[in-house]
PDB file of C-alpha atoms in Angstrom:
ATOM      1  CA  MET A   1     169.078   2.148  94.752  1.00 48.00           C
ATOM      2  CA  ASN A   2     167.977   5.562  93.204  1.00 62.00           C
ATOM      3  CA  ASP A   3     165.369   4.931  90.519  1.00 83.00           C
ATOM      4  CA  THR A   4     164.239   8.485  89.840  1.00 90.00           C
ATOM      5  CA  VAL A   5     163.121   8.631  86.403  1.00 90.00           C
ATOM      6  CA  ARG A   6     164.420  11.777  83.817  1.00 93.00           C
ATOM      7  CA  ILE A   7     163.874  12.578  80.258  1.00 96.00           C
ATOM      8  CA  ARG A   8     166.369  15.060  78.580  1.00 96.00           C
ATOM      9  CA  PRO A   9     168.150  15.134  75.127  1.00 97.00           C
ATOM     10  CA  ILE A  10     170.436  12.951  74.027  1.00 97.00           C
ATOM     11  CA  GLY A  11     173.636  13.591  74.933  1.00 95.00           C
ATOM     12  CA  GLU A  12     177.439  13.094  72.427  1.00 96.00           C
ATOM     13  CA  ASP A  13     178.420  10.125  75.551  1.00 95.00           C
ATOM     14  CA  ASP A  14     175.338   8.325  74.455  1.00 97.00           C
ATOM     15  CA  TRP A  15     175.547   6.964  72.040  1.00 97.00           C
ATOM     16  CA  GLU A  16     177.187   3.781  72.413  1.00 96.00           C
ATOM     17  CA  ALA A  17     174.605   2.374  74.794  1.00 96.00           C
ATOM     18  CA  ILE A  18     171.823   3.737  72.618  1.00 97.00           C
ATOM     19  CA  ALA A  19     173.256   1.741  70.141  1.00 96.00           C
ATOM     20  CA  ALA A  20     173.634  -1.246  72.262  1.00 96.00           C
ATOM     21  CA  LEU A  21     170.280  -0.850  72.924  1.00 96.00           C
ATOM     22  CA  GLU A  22     168.880  -0.536  70.038  1.00 95.00           C
ATOM     23  CA  SER A  23     170.234  -4.197  68.564  1.00 95.00           C
ATOM     24  CA  ALA A  24     169.346  -5.817  71.697  1.00 94.00           C
ATOM     25  CA  ALA A  25     165.902  -5.143  70.915  1.00 92.00           C
ATOM     26  CA  TYR A  26     165.644  -5.428  66.383  1.00 90.00           C
ATOM     27  CA  ALA A  27     169.108  -7.222  65.727  1.00 90.00           C
ATOM     28  CA  GLY A  28     166.942 -10.747  66.552  1.00 86.00           C
ATOM     29  CA  LEU A  29     164.817  -9.082  63.979  1.00 87.00           C
ATOM     30  CA  GLY A  30     166.963  -8.224  60.928  1.00 88.00           C
ATOM     31  CA  LEU A  31     166.346  -4.510  61.919  1.00 91.00           C
ATOM     32  CA  SER A  32     169.585  -3.031  63.803  1.00 91.00           C
ATOM     33  CA  GLU A  33     170.105  -0.007  62.295  1.00 91.00           C
ATOM     34  CA  GLY A  34     173.991   0.974  64.482  1.00 91.00           C
ATOM     35  CA  GLU A  35     175.308   3.895  65.527  1.00 94.00           C
ATOM     36  CA  ALA A  36     175.463   5.854  62.312  1.00 93.00           C
ATOM     37  CA  ALA A  37     171.899   5.881  61.588  1.00 94.00           C
ATOM     38  CA  LEU A  38     170.818   6.153  64.354  1.00 96.00           C
ATOM     39  CA  ARG A  39     173.174   9.131  64.526  1.00 95.00           C
ATOM     40  CA  SER A  40     171.759  10.541  61.297  1.00 94.00           C
ATOM     41  CA  ARG A  41     168.077  10.670  62.570  1.00 94.00           C
ATOM     42  CA  CYS A  42     168.777  12.623  65.612  1.00 95.00           C
ATOM     43  CA  ALA A  43     170.776  15.052  63.646  1.00 93.00           C
ATOM     44  CA  ALA A  44     168.013  16.116  62.071  1.00 90.00           C
ATOM     45  CA  SER A  45     165.786  16.980  64.507  1.00 91.00           C
ATOM     46  CA  PRO A  46     168.261  17.227  68.022  1.00 93.00           C
ATOM     47  CA  GLY A  47     164.874  18.916  69.856  1.00 94.00           C
ATOM     48  CA  THR A  48     162.273  15.671  69.429  1.00 95.00           C
ATOM     49  CA  CYS A  49     164.992  13.343  70.458  1.00 97.00           C
ATOM     50  CA  PHE A  50     165.080  11.706  74.119  1.00 97.00           C
ATOM     51  CA  ALA A  51     167.469   9.512  76.226  1.00 97.00           C
ATOM     52  CA  LEU A  52     165.883   7.851  79.597  1.00 96.00           C
ATOM     53  CA  ASP A  53     167.859   7.632  82.865  1.00 93.00           C
ATOM     54  CA  VAL A  54     166.758   5.760  85.498  1.00 90.00           C
ATOM     55  CA  GLY A  55     168.582   6.319  88.542  1.00 86.00           C
ATOM     56  CA  SER A  56     172.090   7.242  87.272  1.00 85.00           C
ATOM     57  CA  ARG A  57     171.905   5.343  84.396  1.00 91.00           C
ATOM     58  CA  LEU A  58     170.357   5.230  81.010  1.00 93.00           C
ATOM     59  CA  ALA A  59     167.508   3.828  80.087  1.00 93.00           C
ATOM     60  CA  GLY A  60     166.017   4.185  76.825  1.00 96.00           C
ATOM     61  CA  TYR A  61     165.849   6.279  73.977  1.00 97.00           C
ATOM     62  CA  LEU A  62     163.501   7.970  72.102  1.00 97.00           C
ATOM     63  CA  LEU A  63     164.391   9.415  68.366  1.00 97.00           C
ATOM     64  CA  THR A  64     161.653  11.005  66.063  1.00 96.00           C
ATOM     65  CA  LEU A  65     161.854  13.781  63.312  1.00 94.00           C
ATOM     66  CA  PRO A  66     159.254  15.629  61.050  1.00 92.00           C
ATOM     67  CA  TYR A  67     158.234  13.232  58.181  1.00 91.00           C
ATOM     68  CA  PRO A  68     155.870  13.691  55.787  1.00 91.00           C
ATOM     69  CA  ALA A  69     152.124  12.015  56.749  1.00 91.00           C
ATOM     70  CA  PHE A  70     152.682   8.130  55.535  1.00 93.00           C
ATOM     71  CA  ARG A  71     156.002   8.311  54.529  1.00 91.00           C
ATOM     72  CA  PHE A  72     158.974   7.054  57.073  1.00 91.00           C
ATOM     73  CA  PRO A  73     163.035   6.789  57.314  1.00 90.00           C
ATOM     74  CA  ASP A  74     164.444   4.572  54.880  1.00 88.00           C
ATOM     75  CA  LEU A  75     166.277   2.006  56.951  1.00 88.00           C
ATOM     76  CA  GLU A  76     168.858   1.237  54.786  1.00 84.00           C
ATOM     77  CA  ARG A  77     170.692   4.587  54.770  1.00 85.00           C
ATOM     78  CA  PRO A  78     171.016   7.519  57.374  1.00 83.00           C
ATOM     79  CA  GLU A  79     169.288  10.927  57.291  1.00 85.00           C
ATOM     80  CA  PRO A  80     171.177  13.254  54.795  1.00 76.00           C
ATOM     81  CA  SER A  81     173.136  15.858  56.992  1.00 65.00           C
ATOM     82  CA  ALA A  82     171.816  18.787  54.790  1.00 50.00           C
ATOM     83  CA  ARG A  83     168.049  17.905  53.474  1.00 49.00           C
ATOM     84  CA  PRO A  84     167.462  20.302  51.136  1.00 44.00           C
ATOM     85  CA  ASP A  85     163.562  18.298  50.715  1.00 49.00           C
ATOM     86  CA  ALA A  86     163.623  18.878  54.348  1.00 51.00           C
ATOM     87  CA  PRO A  87     159.685  18.301  55.287  1.00 57.00           C
ATOM     88  CA  ASP A  88     157.750  20.849  56.151  1.00 65.00           C
ATOM     89  CA  THR A  89     155.392  19.275  58.269  1.00 79.00           C
ATOM     90  CA  ARG A  90     152.606  18.644  60.809  1.00 91.00           C
ATOM     91  CA  ASN A  91     153.914  15.171  61.170  1.00 95.00           C
ATOM     92  CA  LEU A  92     156.445  13.519  63.509  1.00 95.00           C
ATOM     93  CA  HIS A  93     157.235  10.102  62.899  1.00 96.00           C
ATOM     94  CA  LEU A  94     159.008   8.032  66.290  1.00 97.00           C
ATOM     95  CA  HIS A  95     161.416   6.376  64.765  1.00 96.00           C
ATOM     96  CA  ASP A  96     162.597   4.237  67.404  1.00 95.00           C
ATOM     97  CA  ILE A  97     161.438   4.154  70.854  1.00 95.00           C
ATOM     98  CA  VAL A  98     163.521   1.441  72.780  1.00 94.00           C
ATOM     99  CA  VAL A  99     163.447   0.318  76.694  1.00 92.00           C
ATOM    100  CA  THR A 100     165.939  -1.845  77.997  1.00 83.00           C
ATOM    101  CA  ARG A 101     164.236  -5.113  79.046  1.00 83.00           C
ATOM    102  CA  ARG A 102     165.275  -5.131  82.256  1.00 84.00           C
ATOM    103  CA  LEU A 103     163.412  -2.498  83.023  1.00 74.00           C
ATOM    104  CA  ARG A 104     160.153  -3.066  80.698  1.00 78.00           C
ATOM    105  CA  ARG A 105     156.486  -3.103  81.816  1.00 77.00           C
ATOM    106  CA  ARG A 106     156.759  -0.019  83.996  1.00 77.00           C
ATOM    107  CA  GLY A 107     155.670   2.378  82.094  1.00 78.00           C
ATOM    108  CA  LEU A 108     158.250   3.649  81.176  1.00 89.00           C
ATOM    109  CA  ALA A 109     157.742   3.641  77.453  1.00 89.00           C
ATOM    110  CA  ARG A 110     154.527   5.456  78.137  1.00 89.00           C
ATOM    111  CA  HIS A 111     156.022   8.394  80.663  1.00 90.00           C
ATOM    112  CA  LEU A 112     158.078   8.935  76.889  1.00 94.00           C
ATOM    113  CA  LEU A 113     155.729   8.966  74.661  1.00 94.00           C
ATOM    114  CA  ARG A 114     153.838  11.699  76.788  1.00 94.00           C
ATOM    115  CA  HIS A 115     156.825  13.527  77.120  1.00 95.00           C
ATOM    116  CA  LEU A 116     156.998  13.594  72.904  1.00 96.00           C
ATOM    117  CA  THR A 117     153.141  14.430  72.517  1.00 95.00           C
ATOM    118  CA  LEU A 118     153.814  17.285  75.209  1.00 95.00           C
ATOM    119  CA  THR A 119     157.355  18.261  73.361  1.00 95.00           C
ATOM    120  CA  ALA A 120     155.246  17.731  69.842  1.00 95.00           C
ATOM    121  CA  ARG A 121     152.058  19.798  71.124  1.00 95.00           C
ATOM    122  CA  SER A 122     154.291  22.684  72.616  1.00 94.00           C
ATOM    123  CA  ARG A 123     155.921  22.323  68.550  1.00 93.00           C
ATOM    124  CA  GLY A 124     152.770  22.192  66.288  1.00 92.00           C
ATOM    125  CA  TYR A 125     152.482  19.107  65.305  1.00 94.00           C
ATOM    126  CA  GLU A 126     149.623  17.873  64.308  1.00 95.00           C
ATOM    127  CA  ARG A 127     149.913  13.859  63.949  1.00 96.00           C
ATOM    128  CA  ILE A 128     152.665  11.331  65.324  1.00 97.00           C
ATOM    129  CA  SER A 129     153.380   8.525  63.053  1.00 97.00           C
ATOM    130  CA  LEU A 130     155.342   4.924  63.273  1.00 97.00           C
ATOM    131  CA  VAL A 131     155.992   1.961  61.953  1.00 97.00           C
ATOM    132  CA  SER A 132     155.217  -0.875  63.656  1.00 96.00           C
ATOM    133  CA  VAL A 133     157.807  -4.108  63.389  1.00 93.00           C
ATOM    134  CA  GLY A 134     157.504  -7.297  65.430  1.00 86.00           C
ATOM    135  CA  ASP A 135     154.175  -8.020  66.360  1.00 86.00           C
ATOM    136  CA  ASN A 136     153.761  -4.518  68.180  1.00 90.00           C
ATOM    137  CA  GLU A 137     150.798  -3.292  66.801  1.00 93.00           C
ATOM    138  CA  GLU A 138     148.853  -4.245  69.783  1.00 93.00           C
ATOM    139  CA  PHE A 139     151.398  -1.865  71.775  1.00 91.00           C
ATOM    140  CA  TRP A 140     150.088   1.060  69.374  1.00 95.00           C
ATOM    141  CA  SER A 141     146.829   0.609  69.410  1.00 95.00           C
ATOM    142  CA  ALA A 142     146.373   0.307  73.025  1.00 93.00           C
ATOM    143  CA  ARG A 143     148.110   3.576  73.080  1.00 92.00           C
ATOM    144  CA  GLY A 144     145.899   5.501  70.278  1.00 93.00           C
ATOM    145  CA  PHE A 145     147.550   4.720  67.286  1.00 96.00           C
ATOM    146  CA  THR A 146     145.186   4.219  63.927  1.00 97.00           C
ATOM    147  CA  ARG A 147     146.889   1.199  61.155  1.00 97.00           C
ATOM    148  CA  HIS A 148     146.961   2.466  57.839  1.00 97.00           C
ATOM    149  CA  PRO A 149     146.608  -0.342  55.655  1.00 95.00           C
ATOM    150  CA  GLU A 150     147.069   1.598  52.471  1.00 96.00           C
ATOM    151  CA  VAL A 151     150.007   2.591  53.458  1.00 96.00           C
ATOM    152  CA  VAL A 152     152.806  -0.260  52.873  1.00 93.00           C
ATOM    153  CA  PRO A 153     156.214  -0.436  54.230  1.00 93.00           C
ATOM    154  CA  PRO A 154     158.869  -1.286  52.209  1.00 91.00           C
ATOM    155  CA  GLY A 155     160.330  -4.928  53.531  1.00 90.00           C
ATOM    156  CA  SER A 156     163.657  -3.860  55.337  1.00 91.00           C
ATOM    157  CA  TYR A 157     161.037  -2.623  58.367  1.00 92.00           C
ATOM    158  CA  GLY A 158     160.062  -6.775  58.425  1.00 90.00           C
ATOM    159  CA  THR A 159     156.998  -8.640  57.262  1.00 88.00           C
ATOM    160  CA  GLN A 160     155.023  -7.153  60.134  1.00 88.00           C
ATOM    161  CA  ALA A 161     155.580  -3.505  59.461  1.00 94.00           C
ATOM    162  CA  VAL A 162     152.429  -1.524  59.865  1.00 96.00           C
ATOM    163  CA  TYR A 163     152.021   1.774  59.129  1.00 97.00           C
ATOM    164  CA  MET A 164     150.037   3.749  62.138  1.00 97.00           C
ATOM    165  CA  SER A 165     149.780   7.124  62.934  1.00 97.00           C
ATOM    166  CA  LYS A 166     147.344   9.453  65.886  1.00 96.00           C
ATOM    167  CA  PRO A 167     146.169  12.775  66.575  1.00 96.00           C
ATOM    168  CA  VAL A 168     148.235  15.165  68.998  1.00 94.00           C
ATOM    169  CA  ARG A 169     145.027  16.344  71.235  1.00 78.00           C
ATOM    170  CA  SER A 170     144.979  19.494  71.951  1.00 53.00           C
ATOM    171  CA  GLU A 171     144.064  18.693  75.685  1.00 47.00           C
TER     172      GLU A 171
END
């Protein structure tokens, strides 16, 4: 079996599988957004959104987009197709990262995060932010993200939502 790991841009043929991965990861938390919303987030910054292949199969994805620090996408609506208020920001918001359940705990999320950090650094971003959901704050803390208790995500992110960020270091 070929289990070569490859990170690449998201392609048109990936969306059905991405929507299925997203639903499997988030529907149980009441946070599944659906394919149209996911596509809109990618369209806002296609150069910072990636697919993860293991062998010849899609095994995960990562969606990030520029957002001002301490702000985040509205889960109840897609990103506008034309963003007249497009943020001129040095903050890159990690909106979504999913690895298929059968391949979790193998370092694939860390692999995606390293790729994201290199991409953020090469594009001049200074911080990466996210909203931790579903009791995952410890996971993100172990990866250098710090909680910002003064920022409270809306209820649409769930009761355990925590806004976090970390600097993009020039290592």
